[in-house]
Coordinates of C-alpha atoms and ligand atoms in Angstrom, one line a residue:
M30 CA 0.0 0.0 0.0
V31 CA 1.3 3.5 -0.8
K32 CA 1.7 6.0 1.9
V33 CA 0.6 9.7 1.4
Q34 CA 2.2 12.2 3.7
N35 CA 0.9 15.8 3.7
Y36 CA 3.2 18.7 4.2
S37 CA 2.5 22.4 4.8
K38 CA 0.2 24.1 7.2
I39 CA -2.2 24.8 4.3
I40 CA -3.0 21.1 4.0
K41 CA -3.1 20.5 7.7
K42 CA -5.6 23.3 8.1
L43 CA -8.0 22.1 5.4
D44 CA -11.6 21.7 6.5
F45 CA -12.6 18.1 5.7
S46 CA -16.2 18.5 7.0
E47 CA -17.5 18.3 3.4
I48 CA -15.7 15.0 2.9
E49 CA -17.2 13.7 6.2
K50 CA -20.6 14.5 4.8
R51 CA -20.2 13.2 1.2
N52 CA -17.7 10.3 1.7
E53 CA -20.1 7.4 2.2
E54 CA -22.3 8.4 -0.8
I55 CA -19.2 8.7 -3.1
C56 CA -17.7 5.4 -1.9
S57 CA -21.0 3.6 -2.5
T58 CA -21.4 5.3 -5.9
I59 CA -18.1 3.9 -6.9
D60 CA -18.6 0.4 -5.4
N61 CA -22.2 0.0 -6.6
R62 CA -21.3 1.5 -10.0
S63 CA -24.2 3.8 -9.8
G64 CA -22.7 7.2 -10.7
A65 CA -22.0 9.1 -14.0
G66 CA -20.1 6.9 -16.4
N67 CA -21.0 3.8 -14.4
D68 CA -20.7 1.6 -17.5
F69 CA -16.9 2.3 -17.5
L70 CA -16.0 0.9 -14.1
G71 CA -14.9 -2.5 -15.2
W72 CA -11.3 -1.6 -14.2
L73 CA -12.3 -1.7 -10.5
D74 CA -12.0 -5.5 -10.3
Y75 CA -10.7 -6.3 -13.7
A76 CA -7.4 -7.7 -12.4
S77 CA -9.0 -10.1 -10.0
K78 CA -11.5 -11.3 -12.6
L79 CA -9.0 -11.7 -15.4
P80 CA -8.9 -15.5 -16.1
Q81 CA -5.5 -17.2 -15.6
G82 CA -5.9 -18.6 -19.2
E83 CA -5.8 -15.0 -20.6
I84 CA -2.8 -14.1 -18.6
E85 CA -1.0 -17.3 -19.9
R86 CA -2.0 -16.3 -23.5
I87 CA -0.5 -12.9 -23.1
K88 CA 2.7 -14.4 -21.7
K89 CA 2.8 -17.0 -24.5
T90 CA 2.3 -14.4 -27.2
A91 CA 5.0 -12.2 -25.6
Q92 CA 7.4 -15.2 -25.5
R93 CA 6.7 -15.9 -29.2
I94 CA 7.4 -12.3 -30.2
R95 CA 10.6 -12.1 -28.2
K96 CA 11.8 -15.3 -29.6
N97 CA 10.9 -14.7 -33.3
Y98 CA 11.6 -11.0 -33.6
K99 CA 14.2 -8.4 -32.7
A100 CA 11.8 -5.6 -31.9
L101 CA 8.2 -4.7 -31.3
A102 CA 6.4 -1.6 -32.7
V103 CA 3.7 -0.7 -30.2
V104 CA 1.2 1.4 -32.1
G105 CA -1.4 3.4 -30.1
I106 CA -2.2 6.8 -28.6
G107 CA -3.6 8.3 -25.4
G108 CA -4.9 5.5 -23.2
S109 CA -3.8 2.9 -25.7
Y110 CA -0.2 4.1 -25.3
L111 CA 0.8 6.0 -22.2
G112 CA 0.4 3.3 -19.6
A113 CA 2.5 0.8 -21.4
R114 CA 5.2 3.2 -22.1
A115 CA 5.2 4.6 -18.5
A116 CA 5.4 1.1 -17.1
I117 CA 8.1 -0.1 -19.4
E118 CA 10.3 3.0 -18.8
A119 CA 9.8 3.0 -15.1
L120 CA 10.7 -0.6 -14.7
N121 CA 13.3 -1.1 -17.4
G122 CA 14.9 2.4 -17.5
L123 CA 15.7 4.6 -20.5
Y124 CA 18.7 2.5 -21.6
P125 CA 17.6 -1.1 -21.2
S126 CA 20.3 -3.7 -21.8
D127 CA 17.7 -6.0 -23.4
K128 CA 18.6 -6.8 -27.0
F129 CA 14.9 -6.9 -27.8
K130 CA 13.8 -3.3 -28.6
I131 CA 10.4 -1.7 -28.1
V132 CA 9.5 1.3 -30.3
F133 CA 6.4 3.4 -29.9
L134 CA 4.5 4.7 -32.9
G135 CA 1.1 6.1 -33.7
D136 CA 1.1 8.5 -30.8
T137 CA 1.9 11.4 -33.1
L138 CA 1.3 12.7 -36.7
S139 CA 4.9 14.1 -36.8
S140 CA 6.3 13.0 -40.1
T141 CA 9.9 13.4 -38.8
Y142 CA 9.4 11.2 -35.7
T143 CA 7.5 8.6 -37.7
A144 CA 10.2 8.5 -40.4
Q145 CA 13.0 8.3 -37.8
A146 CA 11.2 5.4 -35.9
L147 CA 10.6 3.6 -39.2
K148 CA 14.3 4.0 -40.1
F149 CA 15.3 2.6 -36.7
L150 CA 13.1 -0.5 -37.4
K151 CA 14.3 -0.9 -41.0
G152 CA 16.5 -4.0 -41.3
K153 CA 15.3 -5.4 -38.0
K154 CA 12.9 -8.3 -37.9
F155 CA 10.0 -6.7 -36.0
A156 CA 6.5 -7.5 -34.9
I157 CA 3.6 -5.0 -34.4
N158 CA 1.2 -4.7 -31.5
V159 CA -1.5 -2.3 -32.8
I160 CA -3.7 -1.0 -30.0
S161 CA -7.0 0.9 -30.5
K162 CA -10.2 0.5 -28.6
S163 CA -12.3 2.4 -31.2
G164 CA -10.2 0.9 -34.0
T165 CA -10.6 4.1 -36.0
T166 CA -8.1 6.6 -34.4
T167 CA -6.2 8.4 -37.1
E168 CA -2.7 8.6 -35.5
P169 CA -2.2 4.8 -34.9
A170 CA -4.1 3.9 -38.1
V171 CA -1.7 5.9 -40.2
A172 CA 1.4 4.5 -38.5
F173 CA 0.0 1.0 -38.7
R174 CA -0.5 1.3 -42.4
L175 CA 3.1 2.6 -42.9
L176 CA 4.5 -0.2 -40.8
K177 CA 2.5 -2.8 -42.7
E178 CA 3.7 -1.4 -46.0
M179 CA 7.3 -1.7 -44.8
L180 CA 6.9 -5.3 -43.7
E181 CA 4.9 -6.3 -46.7
K182 CA 7.4 -4.9 -49.1
K183 CA 10.2 -6.9 -47.5
Y184 CA 8.6 -10.2 -46.6
G185 CA 5.3 -10.3 -48.5
H186 CA 1.7 -10.2 -47.3
E187 CA 1.7 -13.7 -45.6
Y188 CA 4.3 -12.4 -43.1
L189 CA 1.8 -10.0 -41.6
K190 CA -0.5 -12.6 -40.1
E191 CA 2.2 -13.9 -37.7
A192 CA 3.9 -10.5 -37.1
I193 CA 0.8 -8.5 -36.0
V194 CA -1.2 -8.7 -32.8
A195 CA -4.2 -6.5 -32.5
T196 CA -5.6 -5.2 -29.1
T197 CA -9.0 -3.8 -29.8
D198 CA -12.7 -3.9 -29.1
R199 CA -14.5 -7.3 -28.9
A200 CA -16.8 -6.6 -31.8
R201 CA -16.6 -3.1 -33.3
G202 CA -14.3 -0.9 -35.3
A203 CA -12.1 -1.0 -38.4
L204 CA -9.2 -2.6 -36.6
K205 CA -11.4 -5.5 -35.4
A206 CA -12.7 -6.0 -38.9
E207 CA -9.2 -6.0 -40.3
A208 CA -7.9 -8.4 -37.6
D209 CA -10.7 -10.8 -38.4
A210 CA -10.3 -10.6 -42.1
E211 CA -6.5 -11.0 -42.0
G212 CA -6.4 -13.5 -39.1
Y213 CA -4.2 -11.5 -36.7
E214 CA -4.0 -12.7 -33.1
Q215 CA -6.3 -10.5 -31.0
F216 CA -6.7 -9.3 -27.4
V217 CA -9.8 -7.6 -26.1
I218 CA -10.1 -4.2 -24.6
P219 CA -13.3 -4.6 -22.5
D220 CA -16.3 -2.4 -23.2
D221 CA -16.4 -1.2 -19.6
V222 CA -12.8 0.0 -19.3
G223 CA -11.9 3.4 -20.9
G224 CA -8.6 4.1 -22.5
R225 CA -6.9 5.9 -19.5
Y226 CA -7.9 3.1 -17.1
S227 CA -6.7 0.3 -19.5
V228 CA -3.1 -0.2 -18.5
I229 CA -4.2 -3.1 -16.4
T230 CA -5.7 -4.9 -19.5
P231 CA -3.9 -6.4 -22.5
V232 CA -3.4 -2.7 -23.6
G233 CA -0.6 -2.4 -21.1
L234 CA 0.0 -6.1 -20.2
L235 CA 1.1 -7.3 -23.6
P236 CA 3.7 -4.6 -24.4
M237 CA 5.0 -5.0 -20.8
A238 CA 5.3 -8.8 -21.2
C239 CA 7.1 -8.2 -24.5
A240 CA 9.5 -5.9 -22.6
G241 CA 10.3 -8.8 -20.3
I242 CA 8.2 -7.5 -17.4
D243 CA 6.6 -9.9 -15.0
I244 CA 2.9 -9.1 -15.5
E245 CA 1.7 -11.5 -12.8
K246 CA 3.6 -9.4 -10.2
F247 CA 2.2 -6.2 -11.7
L248 CA -1.3 -7.7 -11.5
A249 CA -0.7 -8.8 -7.9
G250 CA -0.1 -5.2 -7.0
V251 CA -3.3 -4.1 -8.7
K252 CA -5.3 -6.9 -7.0
D253 CA -4.0 -5.8 -3.6
G254 CA -4.9 -2.3 -4.5
E255 CA -8.5 -3.3 -5.2
K256 CA -8.8 -4.2 -1.5
E257 CA -6.6 -1.5 0.0
Y258 CA -8.0 1.5 -1.9
S259 CA -11.7 0.6 -1.6
N260 CA -11.8 1.1 2.2
H261 CA -14.8 3.5 3.0
N262 CA -12.9 4.9 5.9
W263 CA -11.4 7.8 4.0
K264 CA -9.0 8.7 6.8
E265 CA -7.4 5.3 6.5
N266 CA -7.7 4.9 2.7
P267 CA -4.7 6.8 1.2
A268 CA -6.4 7.0 -2.2
Y269 CA -9.5 8.7 -0.9
K270 CA -7.7 10.9 1.6
Y271 CA -5.4 12.2 -1.1
A272 CA -8.4 12.6 -3.4
A273 CA -10.1 14.7 -0.8
T274 CA -7.0 16.8 -0.2
R275 CA -6.5 17.6 -3.9
Y276 CA -10.3 18.5 -4.2
L277 CA -10.1 20.8 -1.2
L278 CA -6.8 22.4 -2.3
N279 CA -8.5 23.1 -5.6
K280 CA -11.4 24.7 -3.8
Q281 CA -9.0 26.8 -1.8
G282 CA -7.7 28.4 -5.0
Y283 CA -5.0 26.0 -6.3
P284 CA -6.0 25.1 -9.9
V285 CA -2.7 23.2 -10.7
E286 CA -1.4 19.9 -9.4
M287 CA 2.3 19.5 -10.2
F288 CA 3.4 15.9 -10.2
V289 CA 7.1 15.5 -9.2
T290 CA 9.5 12.7 -9.5
Y291 CA 13.2 12.5 -8.9
E292 CA 13.8 9.8 -11.6
P293 CA 14.0 10.7 -15.3
H294 CA 12.6 7.2 -16.2
F295 CA 9.4 8.0 -14.3
A296 CA 8.7 11.0 -16.6
M297 CA 6.2 9.0 -18.6
I298 CA 4.3 8.2 -15.3
G299 CA 3.8 12.0 -15.2
E300 CA 2.4 11.9 -18.8
W301 CA 0.1 9.0 -17.9
L302 CA -1.1 10.9 -14.8
K303 CA -1.7 14.0 -17.0
Q304 CA -4.0 12.0 -19.2
L305 CA -5.7 10.2 -16.3
F306 CA -6.5 13.3 -14.3
G307 CA -6.8 15.8 -17.2
E308 CA -9.2 13.8 -19.3
S309 CA -11.2 12.6 -16.3
E310 CA -11.6 15.9 -14.5
G311 CA -11.2 18.6 -17.1
K312 CA -14.8 19.1 -18.1
D313 CA -17.8 21.3 -17.3
G314 CA -15.4 24.2 -16.6
K315 CA -13.9 22.2 -13.7
G316 CA -10.9 20.1 -12.8
L317 CA -7.3 20.5 -11.6
L318 CA -4.7 21.1 -14.4
P319 CA -2.2 18.3 -14.1
A320 CA 1.4 19.2 -14.8
S321 CA 4.6 17.3 -14.3
V322 CA 8.3 17.9 -13.7
T323 CA 11.4 15.7 -13.1
F324 CA 13.7 16.9 -10.3
T325 CA 16.5 17.7 -9.9
T326 CA 16.6 18.3 -13.7
D327 CA 13.7 20.8 -13.7
L328 CA 14.8 22.5 -10.5
H329 CA 17.1 24.3 -12.9
S330 CA 14.1 25.4 -15.0
M331 CA 10.8 25.3 -13.2
G332 CA 12.2 25.4 -9.7
Q333 CA 12.2 29.2 -9.7
F334 CA 8.5 29.4 -10.6
I335 CA 7.5 26.8 -8.0
Q336 CA 9.5 28.5 -5.3
Q337 CA 8.5 32.1 -5.9
G338 CA 6.1 32.3 -8.8
S339 CA 2.3 32.8 -8.7
K340 CA 0.7 30.7 -6.0
V341 CA -1.3 28.5 -8.4
L342 CA 0.0 25.1 -7.7
F343 CA 0.5 22.3 -5.1
E344 CA 3.0 19.5 -5.6
T345 CA 2.5 15.7 -5.5
I346 CA 5.8 14.0 -5.2
I347 CA 6.1 10.3 -6.2
M348 CA 8.9 8.9 -4.2
P349 CA 10.0 5.3 -3.8
S350 CA 12.0 4.7 -0.5
S351 CA 14.9 3.0 -2.3
A352 CA 16.5 3.3 -5.7
Q353 CA 16.4 0.5 -8.3
K354 CA 20.1 0.9 -9.0
D355 CA 22.9 2.8 -7.1
L356 CA 26.3 4.2 -7.5
K357 CA 28.9 5.5 -5.1
V358 CA 30.9 8.7 -5.6
G359 CA 34.6 7.9 -5.5
N360 CA 37.5 9.7 -3.8
D361 CA 39.9 11.8 -5.9
D362 CA 43.3 12.6 -4.3
K363 CA 43.5 15.9 -6.2
N364 CA 40.0 16.9 -5.3
L365 CA 40.1 19.7 -7.9
D366 CA 36.3 19.6 -8.2
G367 CA 36.0 20.0 -4.4
L368 CA 33.7 16.9 -4.3
N369 CA 35.5 14.8 -1.8
Y370 CA 33.0 15.7 0.8
L371 CA 30.7 13.4 -1.1
A372 CA 33.2 10.6 -1.5
G373 CA 31.8 7.2 -0.4
K374 CA 28.2 8.6 -0.5
K375 CA 25.6 6.8 -2.7
L376 CA 24.0 8.8 -5.5
S377 CA 20.6 7.8 -4.2
Y378 CA 21.5 9.4 -0.9
I379 CA 22.5 12.7 -2.6
N380 CA 19.2 12.6 -4.6
K381 CA 17.3 12.0 -1.3
K382 CA 19.0 15.0 0.3
A383 CA 18.0 17.1 -2.8
F384 CA 14.4 15.9 -2.3
E385 CA 14.5 16.8 1.4
G386 CA 16.1 20.2 0.8
T387 CA 13.7 21.0 -2.0
L388 CA 10.6 19.9 0.0
D389 CA 11.6 22.1 2.8
A390 CA 12.3 25.1 0.5
H391 CA 9.0 24.7 -1.4
V392 CA 6.8 24.1 1.6
N393 CA 8.3 26.3 4.2
S394 CA 9.8 29.2 2.3
G395 CA 7.7 29.0 -0.9
N396 CA 4.4 28.2 0.9
V397 CA 3.7 25.5 -1.7
P398 CA 1.5 22.7 -0.3
A399 CA 2.9 19.2 -1.0
N400 CA 1.8 15.6 -0.8
V401 CA 4.4 12.9 -0.9
V402 CA 3.2 9.5 -2.3
S403 CA 5.8 7.0 -1.2
F404 CA 6.2 3.2 -1.6
K405 CA 9.0 0.7 -1.0
K406 CA 10.7 0.6 -4.4
M407 CA 9.8 0.7 -8.0
D408 CA 9.1 -2.8 -9.1
E409 CA 6.3 -4.7 -10.9
Y410 CA 4.2 -5.1 -7.8
N411 CA 4.5 -1.6 -6.5
L412 CA 3.9 -0.1 -9.9
G413 CA 0.7 -2.0 -10.4
N414 CA -0.4 -0.9 -6.9
L415 CA 0.6 2.7 -7.5
M416 CA -1.3 2.9 -10.8
Y417 CA -4.4 1.5 -9.3
F418 CA -4.1 3.9 -6.4
F419 CA -4.2 6.8 -8.8
M420 CA -7.1 5.4 -10.7
R421 CA -9.2 5.1 -7.5
T422 CA -8.1 8.6 -6.5
C423 CA -9.3 9.9 -9.8
A424 CA -12.7 8.3 -9.6
Y425 CA -13.2 9.7 -6.1
T426 CA -12.1 13.2 -7.0
G427 CA -14.2 13.1 -10.1
Y428 CA -17.3 12.4 -8.1
L429 CA -16.4 15.0 -5.5
L430 CA -16.2 17.5 -8.4
E431 CA -19.5 16.2 -9.8
V432 CA -18.2 15.4 -13.2
N433 CA -18.2 12.1 -15.2
P434 CA -14.6 10.9 -14.7
F435 CA -15.0 8.3 -17.4
N436 CA -15.9 10.2 -20.6
Q437 CA -14.0 12.6 -22.8
P438 CA -16.5 14.5 -24.9
G439 CA -14.1 17.3 -25.6
V440 CA -11.6 15.1 -27.4
E441 CA -14.0 14.5 -30.2
I442 CA -14.1 18.2 -31.3
Y443 CA -10.5 18.3 -32.6
K444 CA -11.0 14.9 -34.3
H445 CA -14.1 16.2 -36.2
N446 CA -12.4 19.4 -37.3
M447 CA -9.3 17.4 -38.6
F448 CA -11.5 15.0 -40.5
V449 CA -13.3 17.8 -42.2
L450 CA -10.0 19.5 -43.2
L451 CA -8.7 16.1 -44.5
G452 CA -11.8 15.4 -46.4
K453 CA -12.8 12.2 -44.6
P454 CA -15.8 10.7 -46.5
G455 CA -19.1 11.2 -44.7
V456 CA -17.8 13.8 -42.2
K457 CA -19.0 17.4 -42.6
Ligands
LIG14 O1 -8.7 7.9 -22.9 C1 -9.2 7.9 -24.0 O2 -10.2 7.3 -24.2 C2 -8.3 8.4 -25.2 O3 -7.2 8.9 -24.8 C3 -8.1 7.2 -26.1 O4 -7.3 6.2 -25.3 C4 -7.3 7.6 -27.3 O5 -8.0 8.6 -28.0 C5 -7.1 6.4 -28.2 O6 -8.3 5.8 -28.6 P1 -8.4 4.4 -29.2 O7 -7.9 3.4 -28.3 O8 -9.8 4.2 -29.5 O9 -7.5 4.5 -30.5

């Protein structure tokens, strides 16, 4: 279970009486699936209901891909992309020693990025996991077509059947129709799980397994989270207490939540959180604006604003108690750089002192409220647990805000405009 510690007098002085009044109703609304968007609450107990046979099929497919190919192109955008990438980078780091490469495509319409990624894959024997719930999203559809062209040109059409795995809707969409017609292996994104809650389904699990991650341990963390973060006693439930805190901070005049990590390979967790909270809460003129920074890197850019800029934000720092890897600073007889005072110290220790010093500066001198979300260490189990913790938090805050945390009506407007400009048949 994660621990959330609250810092600053501002948080300590928050008046939780509204939460006392509304808590039971919100907890029951979530548990009984009776609130807005209630047909998208399948993620609540998805992990504990996932049949072992399906987990084995994901693992078997991943083993086949790792054995027969040198790389995997994961094609998807938004909820069909961010969770898998966040998990793979957080667990394997930014420079994994694994010879098997994972490349992400379909999350952009940038011609340069796409051309560069295709060039990286050229000459490598690669497979494709195309992920789209609707099966009609433009970005992944375009990238998928380009990838297929590349493979078909080199190996012929027959090759595609073995090399492509489609993760999509059970029955609808162009991708489902194509997968059926071409005989691609398929995994299902359940109807009752929206994109930004889908990292715990094959959307996240298959790419993770292909990256060599133990998905059973990840799911064990999620399953424990199902019990830990459903406790109706909000004072003892870190997900609900944190949700209440962020809601009340927002009401007190803080429109921005700044997610902070001290690990560059957690940066995509920040991106995943931005989608989770931004798409879930940002509607009806409401919601906290989620932002993210990586310290100490961004202390040299955003640190100034956080310390002394306009008082619009509070911080939520995601902090494992121990590092995945460590190094020691050596001694240098000449000590020309003056660093011998750090000789023998671990880099994780220095990073921790930076965290402590920064927290004190931001909270006590800068008057910036801060929550610290801590857990033992970044591994499969704790990541699954952490992601589920944030998903529960999001549902609870969404209902406090009285929005539907499971739809995204605003996303459709840009899509429509783009289709009109591109002349998509049937769209006016
Ligand atoms: O959260 C969401 O629903 C969106 O971000 C979608 O995940 C994103 O638009 C991709 O959609 P699809 O999986 O249908 O291609």
